[in-house]
Every structure is written in structure tokens, then in C-alpha cells.
Amino acid sequence: MAKALREPKTTAAQATARLRHAGLRPTRQRVELAGLLFQNGDRHVTAESLHDEVTTAGVKVSLATVYNTLHQFTEAGLLRQVIVDAARGYFDTNTGDHQHFFLEKEGLLIDIPGESIAVAGVPTPPAGLSVDRVDVVVRVRRN
Amino acid sequence: MAKALREPKTTAAQATARLRHAGLRPTRQRVELAGLLFQNGDRHVTAESLHDEVTTAGVKVSLATVYNTLHQFTEAGLLRQVIVDAARGYFDTNTGDHQHFFLEKEGLLIDIPGESIAVAGVPTPPAGLSVDRVDVVVRVRRN
DNA sequence: CAACGAATTAGAACGATTCTAAAGTGTGAG
DNA sequence: CTCACACTTTAGAATCGTTCTAATTCGTTG
Ligand SMILES: [Mn+2]
Ligand SMILES: [Mn+2]
Ligand SMILES: [Zn+2]
Ligand SMILES: [Zn+2]
């Protein structure tokens, strides 16, 4: 019972600790969003999908704050952006080295572990340029 | 001199032939745009960059027509789209198998020949999905 | 040289994202 | 514990790339 009482607090406490550690004030909105983003495994969200989710959960957060928060989390290294669609930006809670399957039709991203994929033969970039990262997007469709 | 006189016509004639071959009516606008796109080597354009270019060349074409034309050329297999930036769509006159360096800061795309790059270890997609294409984007920055 | 369907266009509309500026909130100095 | 103040949130406007609409213009074919 002590446990049952403590559990709801745990997610918020973890989120708060994570925010403090990242140098971000643990506001009500940021704690809620961090809770949704980080409490269960890796996730891929858009600003709108996360806003819908937090709203559905009964928490009032403006869309502008969702955008602000996603960008702040990204700057803080808690998220990374994934560019797969010209019309919509995705944010990824998995900041490690990995790649993606992308199901265009449904806007669905699926992780591919970084170790499993190898890109060979990338030429030396033109003079004056250096490689920042190599992104692989495996575009898939339903059979 | 016969040659000098014939040259300006050649580009338009080639563009017209290309359009007819693709089943597209060779309108003044499409001939102009095809001329700019296909007369010299491979190119990467955005709707806006191509519109600026055609406008600067003194030809009056609306931005809507540039969009329409880019999409029609893409459907006809004369162009392909490249997704590297969440805010802007690129079109590529190189429709063959190849990948890209992308210089985010300047919106510059540079081709990497398809044969030079190999992506190994792409897992079998989740059940019910099949691979459509594999895109590699090497993001680079100025030193 | 019509006549007709196809193409172009200006401008409105749209969807995603960013900005503005005003009101609200977390926090640390006292 | 309080409160001042910087930081944050917010509604709504603005912006940006792109698409749509509906009216005009043009290319083709008979
Ligand atoms: Mn957009
Ligand atoms: Mn866009
Ligand atoms: Zn991922
Ligand atoms: Zn290319």
C-alpha cells in the first residue's frame, strides 16, 4: 500500500529529477510531458501527437508549450529530431545511435538498432566539409 | 554560324521532345522549366529556387505552376523528391540510385553515386511491411 | 481557324510551426 | 516563509511552404 501510494509520485519525481539534471525548471507542463515521453521505452512523437496525448490525459498544456518543450528537451540532449517527412517533424526519445523504418502512409517510425546497420563507402566529403551524422531511412509500405 | 543560330532552339527542342515523350503537353512554362532543369547535368532544386531562377531569366511563370510542374515531372519519372529538411521539399533531376550529402546550413545537396555506398544489415521489416527504398543522408557542416 | 479539354494563374486557404506580448509561476535571497 | 524577479506559459496572430479554387488562357486536333 505504501507502494501503491508512492507510485504515481515516482513518475513525476523521476521526471523532475531528469529535468533538474538537464538544467530545466520542473514546471507542471514539463513534468507532465517528460512523464509521457520517458516513462515507457523509446518513443517517436510529433508536437501534435504529444499535445493530443497530454490533452487526452486531462492535462491542459498549450500547443506552443509542447513545441517549446520539445525544442528545449532536444537542446538539452533528452530528445533528437528525425527528418523523414517534408510536412511534419518527429522527435525521438532514443538519442543513441540508431536508424529507422518509416511507414509513410501512417507516419509511423520504427527503430533499427545502430549496431545492426552498417553504411560503407561514404566518400570523403568535399573539401571544407565534415560529416556530422549519417541518417538511414528505410521507407516501407504495407504489403 | 548556322550552329550559333540553331543552339537556342536546341534546348527548347530537346525539352519539347522530352515532354512529349513523357506524355506532357509542351507548354511555354513546361518547356522553360524543363530547359533549366535538364540542359546541364544533375540538379537539386526547391520550388522557390526554381521559381526564382526562371523569373530571373525573364520568364513569367507563377509559383503554382512551378509546383504543378515539379509534381507532374516527378509523376512522369523525370524527377524524384528528396527529403532532407522538415521545412522544404527538394526535387532531384538524378532519378537513378544514389544518395546525398546535405549541408543543412545552406540547403545544399551533393550527390553520392549509388555504387559507392552500401547499406548492410537492414533487418527484415516487421511482418506485413516491405522495403520501398533505403535513403542515406550524410549530414555535413563547414569546418 | 474554331472548339474543346488541358494548363496556368492570382489569390485564398491550409497545416505546421514560430512569434508576440501579456499573464502566471518556481525559486532563492533575505 | 515571503516575495521579487526571471523564467515559463499561453492565446492568438503571424509566417512559411505548399495546395486549392475558380476563372482565364492556351495547345491541339478536326
Ligand atoms: Mn509547414
Ligand atoms: Mn512545408
Ligand atoms: Zn528512433
Ligand atoms: Zn541527387
CSV table of C-alpha atoms (C1' of nucleotides) and ligand atoms in Angstrom, one decimal:
chain,number,residue,atom,x,y,z
A,1,MET,CA,0.0,0.0,0.0
A,2,ALA,CA,2.8,2.3,0.7
A,3,LYS,CA,4.0,1.3,-2.7
A,4,ALA,CA,0.6,1.9,-4.3
A,5,LEU,CA,0.6,5.4,-2.8
A,6,ARG,CA,4.1,6.1,-3.9
A,7,GLU,CA,3.8,5.0,-7.5
A,8,PRO,CA,2.1,8.0,-9.0
A,9,LYS,CA,4.6,10.2,-7.4
A,10,THR,CA,7.5,8.2,-8.7
A,11,THR,CA,7.0,9.1,-12.4
A,12,ALA,CA,6.7,12.7,-11.5
A,13,ALA,CA,9.7,12.5,-9.2
A,14,GLN,CA,11.8,10.8,-11.9
A,15,ALA,CA,10.7,13.4,-14.5
A,16,THR,CA,11.5,16.2,-12.0
A,17,ALA,CA,15.0,14.8,-11.4
A,18,ARG,CA,15.6,14.4,-15.1
A,19,LEU,CA,14.6,18.0,-15.7
A,20,ARG,CA,16.7,19.4,-12.9
A,21,HIS,CA,19.7,17.3,-14.1
A,22,ALA,CA,19.2,18.9,-17.6
A,23,GLY,CA,19.1,22.3,-16.1
A,24,LEU,CA,15.4,22.8,-16.8
A,25,ARG,CA,12.9,24.1,-14.3
A,26,PRO,CA,10.4,21.4,-13.5
A,27,THR,CA,7.2,23.2,-14.3
A,28,ARG,CA,3.9,21.3,-14.2
A,29,GLN,CA,3.9,21.2,-18.0
A,30,ARG,CA,7.4,20.0,-18.4
A,31,VAL,CA,7.0,17.3,-15.7
A,32,GLU,CA,3.8,16.0,-17.4
A,33,LEU,CA,5.4,15.9,-20.9
A,34,ALA,CA,8.6,14.3,-19.6
A,35,GLY,CA,6.5,11.7,-17.8
A,36,LEU,CA,4.7,10.8,-21.0
A,37,LEU,CA,7.9,10.8,-23.1
A,38,PHE,CA,10.2,8.9,-20.8
A,39,GLN,CA,8.3,6.6,-18.5
A,40,ASN,CA,7.9,3.8,-21.0
A,41,GLY,CA,10.6,2.8,-23.5
A,42,ASP,CA,11.5,4.7,-26.7
A,43,ARG,CA,9.0,6.8,-28.4
A,44,HIS,CA,8.6,8.9,-31.6
A,45,VAL,CA,6.2,11.8,-31.3
A,46,THR,CA,5.2,14.8,-33.3
A,47,ALA,CA,4.2,18.0,-31.5
A,48,GLU,CA,0.6,17.4,-32.4
A,49,SER,CA,0.6,13.8,-31.3
A,50,LEU,CA,2.1,14.6,-27.9
A,51,HIS,CA,-0.3,17.5,-27.5
A,52,ASP,CA,-3.2,15.2,-28.2
A,53,GLU,CA,-1.9,12.7,-25.7
A,54,VAL,CA,-1.3,15.1,-22.9
A,55,THR,CA,-4.7,16.7,-23.5
A,56,THR,CA,-6.4,13.3,-23.6
A,57,ALA,CA,-4.7,12.6,-20.3
A,58,GLY,CA,-6.7,15.5,-18.9
A,59,VAL,CA,-3.8,17.9,-18.6
A,60,LYS,CA,-4.0,21.4,-20.1
A,61,VAL,CA,-0.9,22.3,-22.0
A,62,SER,CA,-0.9,24.7,-24.9
A,63,LEU,CA,0.5,23.6,-28.3
A,64,ALA,CA,3.0,26.4,-28.1
A,65,THR,CA,4.4,24.9,-24.9
A,66,VAL,CA,4.6,21.5,-26.4
A,67,TYR,CA,6.7,23.0,-29.2
A,68,ASN,CA,8.8,24.9,-26.8
A,69,THR,CA,9.3,21.9,-24.6
A,70,LEU,CA,10.3,19.6,-27.4
A,71,HIS,CA,12.9,22.0,-28.6
A,72,GLN,CA,14.2,22.6,-25.1
A,73,PHE,CA,14.4,18.8,-24.5
A,74,THR,CA,16.3,18.5,-27.8
A,75,GLU,CA,18.8,21.2,-26.9
A,76,ALA,CA,19.3,19.5,-23.5
A,77,GLY,CA,20.0,16.2,-25.3
A,78,LEU,CA,17.0,14.4,-24.0
A,79,LEU,CA,15.5,14.1,-27.5
A,80,ARG,CA,16.6,14.2,-31.0
A,81,GLN,CA,14.8,15.1,-34.2
A,82,VAL,CA,14.2,12.7,-37.0
A,83,ILE,CA,13.6,14.0,-40.5
A,84,VAL,CA,11.6,11.7,-42.7
A,85,ASP,CA,8.7,13.7,-43.8
A,86,ALA,CA,8.6,17.1,-45.5
A,87,ALA,CA,5.4,18.0,-43.8
A,88,ARG,CA,5.9,17.0,-40.2
A,89,GLY,CA,8.7,17.0,-37.6
A,90,TYR,CA,9.3,13.9,-35.4
A,91,PHE,CA,11.1,13.8,-32.1
A,92,ASP,CA,12.7,10.7,-30.8
A,93,THR,CA,13.3,9.7,-27.1
A,94,ASN,CA,16.1,7.4,-28.3
A,95,THR,CA,19.1,9.7,-28.6
A,96,GLY,CA,21.5,6.8,-29.2
A,97,ASP,CA,23.0,5.7,-32.5
A,98,HIS,CA,20.2,4.0,-34.5
A,99,GLN,CA,18.2,4.3,-37.7
A,100,HIS,CA,14.6,4.0,-38.8
A,101,PHE,CA,11.9,2.2,-40.7
A,102,PHE,CA,9.4,4.7,-41.8
A,103,LEU,CA,5.8,3.9,-42.8
A,104,GLU,CA,5.0,6.9,-44.8
A,105,LYS,CA,1.2,6.3,-45.1
A,106,GLU,CA,0.7,6.2,-41.3
A,107,GLY,CA,3.5,8.4,-40.2
A,108,LEU,CA,5.0,5.5,-38.2
A,109,LEU,CA,8.6,5.3,-37.2
A,110,ILE,CA,10.2,2.0,-36.0
A,111,ASP,CA,13.7,1.9,-34.6
A,112,ILE,CA,16.5,-0.1,-36.1
A,113,PRO,CA,19.4,-0.7,-33.7
A,114,GLY,CA,22.5,1.2,-34.6
A,115,GLU,CA,24.7,-1.9,-34.4
A,116,SER,CA,22.6,-3.8,-36.9
A,117,ILE,CA,23.1,-1.4,-39.7
A,118,ALA,CA,26.4,-0.5,-41.4
A,119,VAL,CA,26.9,2.1,-44.0
A,120,ALA,CA,30.0,1.5,-46.0
A,121,GLY,CA,31.7,3.5,-48.7
A,122,VAL,CA,30.6,7.0,-47.7
A,123,PRO,CA,33.1,9.2,-49.7
A,124,THR,CA,35.2,11.8,-48.0
A,125,PRO,CA,33.0,15.0,-48.1
A,126,PRO,CA,34.1,17.8,-50.4
A,127,ALA,CA,36.9,19.9,-49.1
A,128,GLY,CA,35.9,22.1,-46.2
A,129,LEU,CA,33.1,19.9,-45.0
A,130,SER,CA,33.0,17.2,-42.3
A,131,VAL,CA,30.5,14.6,-41.5
A,132,ASP,CA,28.0,15.4,-38.8
A,133,ARG,CA,25.9,12.2,-38.9
A,134,VAL,CA,24.7,9.6,-41.3
A,135,ASP,CA,21.0,9.0,-41.3
A,136,VAL,CA,19.4,5.9,-42.9
A,137,VAL,CA,15.7,5.8,-43.5
A,138,VAL,CA,14.2,2.5,-44.7
A,139,ARG,CA,10.9,3.5,-46.3
A,140,VAL,CA,8.5,0.7,-46.1
A,141,ARG,CA,4.9,0.1,-47.2
A,142,ARG,CA,2.1,-2.3,-46.2
A,143,ASN,CA,2.0,-5.4,-48.5
B,1,MET,CA,27.0,30.5,-87.7
B,2,ALA,CA,24.3,28.0,-88.6
B,3,LYS,CA,25.3,26.4,-85.3
B,4,ALA,CA,25.1,29.6,-83.4
B,5,LEU,CA,21.7,30.3,-84.7
B,6,ARG,CA,20.5,26.8,-84.0
B,7,GLU,CA,21.7,26.5,-80.5
B,8,PRO,CA,19.0,28.4,-78.6
B,9,LYS,CA,16.4,26.3,-80.4
B,10,THR,CA,18.1,23.1,-79.5
B,11,THR,CA,17.4,23.4,-75.8
B,12,ALA,CA,13.8,24.1,-76.3
B,13,ALA,CA,13.5,21.4,-78.9
B,14,GLN,CA,15.1,18.9,-76.6
B,15,ALA,CA,12.8,20.0,-73.8
B,16,THR,CA,9.8,19.7,-76.0
B,17,ALA,CA,10.8,16.2,-77.1
B,18,ARG,CA,11.3,15.2,-73.5
B,19,LEU,CA,7.9,16.5,-72.6
B,20,ARG,CA,6.1,14.8,-75.5
B,21,HIS,CA,7.9,11.6,-74.7
B,22,ALA,CA,6.6,11.8,-71.1
B,23,GLY,CA,3.1,12.5,-72.3
B,24,LEU,CA,3.1,16.1,-71.2
B,25,ARG,CA,2.0,19.0,-73.4
B,26,PRO,CA,4.9,21.2,-74.2
B,27,THR,CA,3.6,24.5,-72.9
B,28,ARG,CA,5.7,27.6,-72.8
B,29,GLN,CA,6.1,27.2,-69.0
B,30,ARG,CA,7.0,23.5,-69.0
B,31,VAL,CA,9.4,23.9,-71.8
B,32,GLU,CA,11.2,26.7,-69.9
B,33,LEU,CA,11.3,24.8,-66.7
B,34,ALA,CA,12.5,21.6,-68.4
B,35,GLY,CA,15.2,23.6,-70.2
B,36,LEU,CA,16.5,24.9,-66.9
B,37,LEU,CA,16.3,21.6,-65.1
B,38,PHE,CA,17.7,19.2,-67.8
B,39,GLN,CA,20.1,21.1,-70.0
B,40,ASN,CA,23.1,20.9,-67.7
B,41,GLY,CA,23.9,17.9,-65.6
B,42,ASP,CA,22.2,16.9,-62.4
B,43,ARG,CA,20.4,19.4,-60.2
B,44,HIS,CA,18.7,19.8,-56.9
B,45,VAL,CA,16.0,22.5,-56.7
B,46,THR,CA,13.2,23.6,-54.5
B,47,ALA,CA,10.1,25.1,-55.9
B,48,GLU,CA,11.2,28.5,-54.8
B,49,SER,CA,14.7,28.3,-56.1
B,50,LEU,CA,13.4,27.2,-59.5
B,51,HIS,CA,10.8,29.9,-59.5
B,52,ASP,CA,13.5,32.5,-58.7
B,53,GLU,CA,15.6,31.1,-61.4
B,54,VAL,CA,13.0,31.1,-64.1
B,55,THR,CA,11.9,34.6,-63.0
B,56,THR,CA,15.4,35.9,-63.1
B,57,ALA,CA,15.7,34.5,-66.6
B,58,GLY,CA,13.0,36.9,-67.5
B,59,VAL,CA,10.3,34.3,-68.0
B,60,LYS,CA,6.9,34.8,-66.2
B,61,VAL,CA,5.7,31.6,-64.6
B,62,SER,CA,3.6,31.5,-61.4
B,63,LEU,CA,4.8,29.7,-58.3
B,64,ALA,CA,1.7,27.5,-58.6
B,65,THR,CA,2.8,26.3,-62.0
B,66,VAL,CA,6.3,25.6,-60.7
B,67,TYR,CA,4.7,23.4,-58.0
B,68,ASN,CA,2.4,21.8,-60.5
B,69,THR,CA,5.2,21.2,-63.0
B,70,LEU,CA,7.6,19.7,-60.4
B,71,HIS,CA,4.9,17.2,-59.3
B,72,GLN,CA,4.0,16.3,-62.9
B,73,PHE,CA,7.6,15.8,-63.8
B,74,THR,CA,8.0,13.6,-60.7
B,75,GLU,CA,5.0,11.5,-61.6
B,76,ALA,CA,6.4,11.2,-65.1
B,77,GLY,CA,9.6,9.9,-63.7
B,78,LEU,CA,11.7,12.9,-64.8
B,79,LEU,CA,12.4,13.9,-61.2
B,80,ARG,CA,12.4,12.4,-57.8
B,81,GLN,CA,11.8,14.0,-54.4
B,82,VAL,CA,14.5,14.1,-51.7
B,83,ILE,CA,13.5,14.5,-48.1
B,84,VAL,CA,16.3,16.0,-46.0
B,85,ASP,CA,14.7,19.0,-44.4
B,86,ALA,CA,11.5,19.3,-42.5
B,87,ALA,CA,10.8,22.7,-43.8
B,88,ARG,CA,11.4,22.5,-47.6
B,89,GLY,CA,11.0,19.9,-50.3
B,90,TYR,CA,13.8,19.2,-52.8
B,91,PHE,CA,13.5,17.8,-56.3
B,92,ASP,CA,16.3,15.9,-58.0
B,93,THR,CA,16.9,15.6,-61.7
B,94,ASN,CA,19.0,12.5,-61.0
B,95,THR,CA,16.4,9.7,-60.8
B,96,GLY,CA,19.0,6.9,-60.6
B,97,ASP,CA,20.2,5.1,-57.5
B,98,HIS,CA,22.2,7.5,-55.4
B,99,GLN,CA,22.5,9.2,-52.0
B,100,HIS,CA,23.3,12.6,-50.7
B,101,PHE,CA,25.5,14.8,-48.7
B,102,PHE,CA,23.3,17.6,-47.2
B,103,LEU,CA,24.7,20.9,-46.0
B,104,GLU,CA,21.9,21.9,-43.6
B,105,LYS,CA,23.0,25.5,-43.1
B,106,GLU,CA,22.9,26.3,-46.8
B,107,GLY,CA,20.3,23.9,-48.0
B,108,LEU,CA,22.8,22.4,-50.4
B,109,LEU,CA,22.6,18.8,-51.7
B,110,ILE,CA,25.5,16.9,-53.2
B,111,ASP,CA,25.2,13.6,-54.9
B,112,ILE,CA,26.9,10.4,-53.8
B,113,PRO,CA,26.9,7.8,-56.5
B,114,GLY,CA,24.8,4.8,-55.7
B,115,GLU,CA,27.5,2.3,-56.3
B,116,SER,CA,29.9,3.9,-53.8
B,117,ILE,CA,27.6,3.5,-50.8
B,118,ALA,CA,26.5,0.2,-49.4
B,119,VAL,CA,24.0,-0.3,-46.6
B,120,ALA,CA,24.4,-3.6,-44.9
B,121,GLY,CA,22.4,-5.2,-42.1
B,122,VAL,CA,19.0,-3.7,-42.8
B,123,PRO,CA,16.7,-6.0,-40.8
B,124,THR,CA,13.7,-7.7,-42.3
B,125,PRO,CA,10.9,-5.2,-41.8
B,126,PRO,CA,8.1,-6.1,-39.3
B,127,ALA,CA,5.5,-8.5,-40.7
B,128,GLY,CA,3.3,-7.1,-43.4
B,129,LEU,CA,5.8,-4.5,-44.5
B,130,SER,CA,8.2,-4.4,-47.4
B,131,VAL,CA,11.0,-2.2,-48.2
B,132,ASP,CA,10.3,0.6,-50.7
B,133,ARG,CA,13.7,2.3,-50.7
B,134,VAL,CA,16.6,3.0,-48.5
B,135,ASP,CA,17.7,6.6,-48.2
B,136,VAL,CA,21.0,7.7,-46.8
B,137,VAL,CA,21.6,11.3,-45.9
B,138,VAL,CA,25.1,12.2,-44.9
B,139,ARG,CA,24.7,15.5,-43.0
B,140,VAL,CA,27.8,17.7,-43.2
B,141,ARG,CA,28.9,21.0,-41.9
B,142,ARG,CA,31.5,23.5,-42.8
B,143,ASN,CA,34.7,23.1,-40.8
C,1,DC,C1',-9.4,28.7,-87.7
C,2,DA,C1',-12.7,27.1,-84.3
C,3,DA,C1',-13.8,24.2,-80.3
C,4,DC,C1',-12.6,21.8,-76.5
C,5,DG,C1',-10.0,19.9,-73.0
C,6,DA,C1',-5.7,20.9,-70.7
C,7,DA,C1',-2.9,24.2,-68.4
C,8,DT,C1',-1.9,28.5,-66.0
C,9,DT,C1',-2.8,31.9,-62.7
C,10,DA,C1',-3.9,35.1,-58.7
C,11,DG,C1',-5.2,34.8,-54.6
C,12,DA,C1',-7.3,32.4,-50.9
C,13,DA,C1',-6.8,28.5,-47.9
C,14,DC,C1',-4.2,25.3,-45.3
C,15,DG,C1',-1.3,22.9,-41.9
C,16,DA,C1',2.8,23.1,-39.4
C,17,DT,C1',5.5,25.9,-36.8
C,18,DT,C1',7.1,30.2,-34.7
C,19,DC,C1',6.4,34.7,-32.7
C,20,DT,C1',4.5,38.2,-29.6
C,21,DA,C1',3.4,40.2,-25.6
C,22,DA,C1',0.7,39.7,-21.6
C,23,DA,C1',-0.3,36.9,-17.5
C,24,DG,C1',1.3,33.2,-14.4
C,25,DT,C1',4.8,30.5,-11.7
C,26,DG,C1',9.1,28.5,-9.5
C,27,DT,C1',12.7,29.7,-6.6
C,28,DG,C1',16.3,31.6,-3.8
C,29,DA,C1',17.7,35.7,-1.2
C,30,DG,C1',16.6,37.7,2.7
D,1,DC,C1',8.3,31.9,4.9
D,2,DT,C1',7.8,35.6,1.6
D,3,DC,C1',8.2,38.0,-2.3
D,4,DA,C1',10.6,39.9,-6.2
D,5,DC,C1',12.1,38.7,-10.4
D,6,DA,C1',13.5,36.0,-14.0
D,7,DC,C1',11.7,32.2,-16.3
D,8,DT,C1',7.6,30.0,-18.3
D,9,DT,C1',3.2,29.5,-20.3
D,10,DT,C1',-0.3,31.0,-23.3
D,11,DA,C1',-3.8,32.7,-26.8
D,12,DG,C1',-3.8,34.3,-30.8
D,13,DA,C1',-1.5,36.4,-34.6
D,14,DA,C1',1.9,35.8,-37.9
D,15,DT,C1',4.8,33.2,-41.1
D,16,DC,C1',6.2,29.8,-44.3
D,17,DG,C1',5.9,26.3,-47.6
D,18,DT,C1',2.5,24.2,-50.1
D,19,DT,C1',-2.1,23.2,-52.1
D,20,DC,C1',-6.6,24.5,-53.7
D,21,DT,C1',-10.2,27.1,-56.3
D,22,DA,C1',-12.2,29.0,-59.9
D,23,DA,C1',-11.6,31.9,-63.7
D,24,DT,C1',-8.8,32.8,-67.7
D,25,DT,C1',-5.6,31.4,-71.3
D,26,DC,C1',-3.6,28.1,-74.4
D,27,DG,C1',-2.4,23.9,-77.3
D,28,DT,C1',-4.1,20.6,-80.2
D,29,DT,C1',-6.9,18.5,-83.4
D,30,DG,C1',-10.5,18.4,-86.7
E,1,MN,MN,4.9,23.5,-42.7
E,2,MN,MN,6.5,22.7,-46.0
E,3,ZN,ZN,14.2,6.2,-33.1
E,4,ZN,ZN,20.7,13.8,-56.1
